[in-house]
């Protein structure tokens, strides 16, 4: 049986993405947001979000719960915070903190730092933003 409400949601998201992509034009995407969709190597079901650079927004996908790449976010909001140009509010050029290059996240040894603005970065571990728990 086809789940029509899920198909409707996906179609609505696709329309929003195409519209957003047309407004922004073609901008090169770096970091995790430029990586292709990768469902991972396991067969479990973990609902996640990824950034589709071809249309310019975050879309849902089913992650296998292991493997994959860094274009894998637990929530749509986190995906948009890291990847969407529309949601970035970058501070001025005077930085009080250095993003990524000199900071570490001791509580999450395998967390990766991604720069979202010249002076702002987020720490992602297993698709989750752990920035507030890094004790920087």
Short mmCIF file of C-alpha atoms in Angstrom, two decimals:
data_model
loop_
_atom_site.label_atom_id
_atom_site.label_comp_id
_atom_site.label_asym_id
_atom_site.label_seq_id
_atom_site.Cartn_x
_atom_site.Cartn_y
_atom_site.Cartn_z
CA UNK A 1 0.00 0.00 0.00
CA UNK A 2 1.35 3.43 -0.95
CA UNK A 3 1.67 6.02 1.80
CA UNK A 4 0.15 9.03 0.02
CA UNK A 5 0.78 11.48 2.88
CA UNK A 6 4.53 10.72 2.77
CA UNK A 7 4.58 11.08 -1.02
CA UNK A 8 2.74 14.40 -0.69
CA UNK A 9 5.28 15.63 1.87
CA UNK A 10 8.19 14.67 -0.36
CA UNK A 11 6.61 16.42 -3.36
CA UNK A 12 6.01 19.57 -1.30
CA UNK A 13 9.62 19.54 -0.10
CA UNK A 14 10.85 19.08 -3.67
CA UNK A 15 8.84 22.10 -4.83
CA UNK A 16 10.22 24.21 -1.97
CA UNK A 17 13.75 23.08 -2.76
CA UNK A 18 13.52 23.85 -6.46
CA UNK A 19 12.10 27.29 -5.67
CA UNK A 20 14.86 27.97 -3.11
CA UNK A 21 17.52 26.75 -5.52
CA UNK A 22 16.27 29.09 -8.25
CA UNK A 23 16.40 32.09 -5.91
CA UNK A 24 19.96 31.43 -4.80
CA UNK A 25 21.42 30.52 -8.16
CA UNK A 26 24.24 28.08 -8.53
CA UNK A 27 26.71 28.35 -5.66
CA UNK A 28 29.53 25.85 -5.04
CA UNK A 29 28.84 23.80 -1.91
CA UNK A 30 31.71 22.72 0.32
CA UNK A 31 32.09 20.56 3.39
CA UNK A 32 29.51 17.93 4.32
CA UNK A 33 26.78 19.73 2.37
CA UNK A 34 28.49 19.06 -0.95
CA UNK A 35 28.75 15.31 -0.39
CA UNK A 36 26.35 12.98 -2.21
CA UNK A 37 23.55 11.11 -0.45
CA UNK A 38 24.99 7.98 1.20
CA UNK A 39 22.55 5.65 2.98
CA UNK A 40 25.35 3.74 4.71
CA UNK A 41 26.25 0.06 4.71
CA UNK A 42 23.84 -1.34 7.30
CA UNK A 43 20.19 -2.33 6.84
CA UNK A 44 18.64 -0.68 9.90
CA UNK A 45 16.19 2.22 9.58
CA UNK A 46 17.27 5.60 10.96
CA UNK A 47 15.34 8.62 9.61
CA UNK A 48 17.81 11.38 8.71
CA UNK A 49 18.18 14.52 6.58
CA UNK A 50 20.77 15.37 3.92
CA UNK A 51 21.50 18.50 1.89
CA UNK A 52 20.79 18.10 -1.82
CA UNK A 53 23.10 20.65 -3.45
CA UNK A 54 21.39 20.29 -6.83
CA UNK A 55 18.16 21.79 -5.49
CA UNK A 56 19.56 23.78 -2.55
CA UNK A 57 17.80 22.35 0.50
CA UNK A 58 17.57 19.53 3.01
CA UNK A 59 15.60 16.37 2.21
CA UNK A 60 14.69 13.31 4.30
CA UNK A 61 16.26 9.91 3.68
CA UNK A 62 16.52 6.54 5.38
CA UNK A 63 19.99 5.96 6.81
CA UNK A 64 21.13 2.40 7.51
CA UNK A 65 22.54 3.54 10.91
CA UNK A 66 26.23 2.92 10.11
CA UNK A 67 28.77 4.00 7.51
CA UNK A 68 27.76 6.74 5.14
CA UNK A 69 29.29 10.21 5.03
CA UNK A 70 29.01 13.53 6.86
CA UNK A 71 26.02 14.76 4.83
CA UNK A 72 23.79 13.10 7.41
CA UNK A 73 21.83 15.08 10.01
CA UNK A 74 19.42 13.95 12.75
CA UNK A 75 17.04 16.88 12.19
CA UNK A 76 16.02 19.08 9.30
CA UNK A 77 16.83 22.13 11.44
CA UNK A 78 20.43 21.02 11.97
CA UNK A 79 20.82 20.27 8.26
CA UNK A 80 19.51 23.73 7.40
CA UNK A 81 21.68 25.42 10.04
CA UNK A 82 24.83 23.85 8.61
CA UNK A 83 24.00 23.84 4.90
CA UNK A 84 21.34 26.35 3.89
CA UNK A 85 22.57 29.79 2.81
CA UNK A 86 19.08 31.19 3.57
CA UNK A 87 19.40 30.35 7.28
CA UNK A 88 22.93 31.62 7.87
CA UNK A 89 23.30 34.83 9.78
CA UNK A 90 27.02 35.49 9.86
CA UNK A 91 28.57 37.99 12.24
CA UNK A 92 30.86 40.80 11.10
CA UNK A 93 34.47 40.17 10.17
CA UNK A 94 35.86 40.67 13.69
CA UNK A 95 35.97 37.19 15.26
CA UNK A 96 36.07 36.59 18.98
CA UNK A 97 36.51 32.82 18.52
CA UNK A 98 38.51 30.99 15.91
CA UNK A 99 36.35 28.52 14.03
CA UNK A 100 37.49 24.90 13.83
CA UNK A 101 41.22 25.35 13.28
CA UNK A 102 42.30 25.62 16.92
CA UNK A 103 39.35 24.21 18.84
CA UNK A 104 38.79 20.61 19.84
CA UNK A 105 35.81 18.74 21.22
CA UNK A 106 37.26 16.58 24.02
CA UNK A 107 33.93 15.04 25.02
CA UNK A 108 33.40 13.71 21.48
CA UNK A 109 36.79 12.58 20.16
CA UNK A 110 35.43 11.71 16.71
CA UNK A 111 33.25 14.81 16.28
CA UNK A 112 33.99 16.88 13.19
CA UNK A 113 34.00 20.63 13.04
CA UNK A 114 32.26 22.42 10.16
CA UNK A 115 32.55 26.13 9.52
CA UNK A 116 29.14 27.69 8.84
CA UNK A 117 30.33 31.32 8.84
CA UNK A 118 33.73 33.05 9.01
CA UNK A 119 33.48 33.18 12.82
CA UNK A 120 31.11 30.32 13.59
CA UNK A 121 31.46 26.57 13.51
CA UNK A 122 29.48 23.56 14.68
CA UNK A 123 30.67 20.21 15.97
CA UNK A 124 28.80 17.24 14.51
CA UNK A 125 28.98 13.72 15.92
CA UNK A 126 26.86 10.93 14.45
CA UNK A 127 24.58 13.46 12.74
CA UNK A 128 23.97 15.47 15.93
CA UNK A 129 25.16 18.98 16.87
CA UNK A 130 27.29 18.49 20.00
CA UNK A 131 28.73 22.02 20.03
CA UNK A 132 27.17 22.90 23.40
CA UNK A 133 28.79 19.83 25.00
CA UNK A 134 32.37 20.43 23.80
CA UNK A 135 33.52 22.50 26.81
CA UNK A 136 35.47 24.91 24.60
#
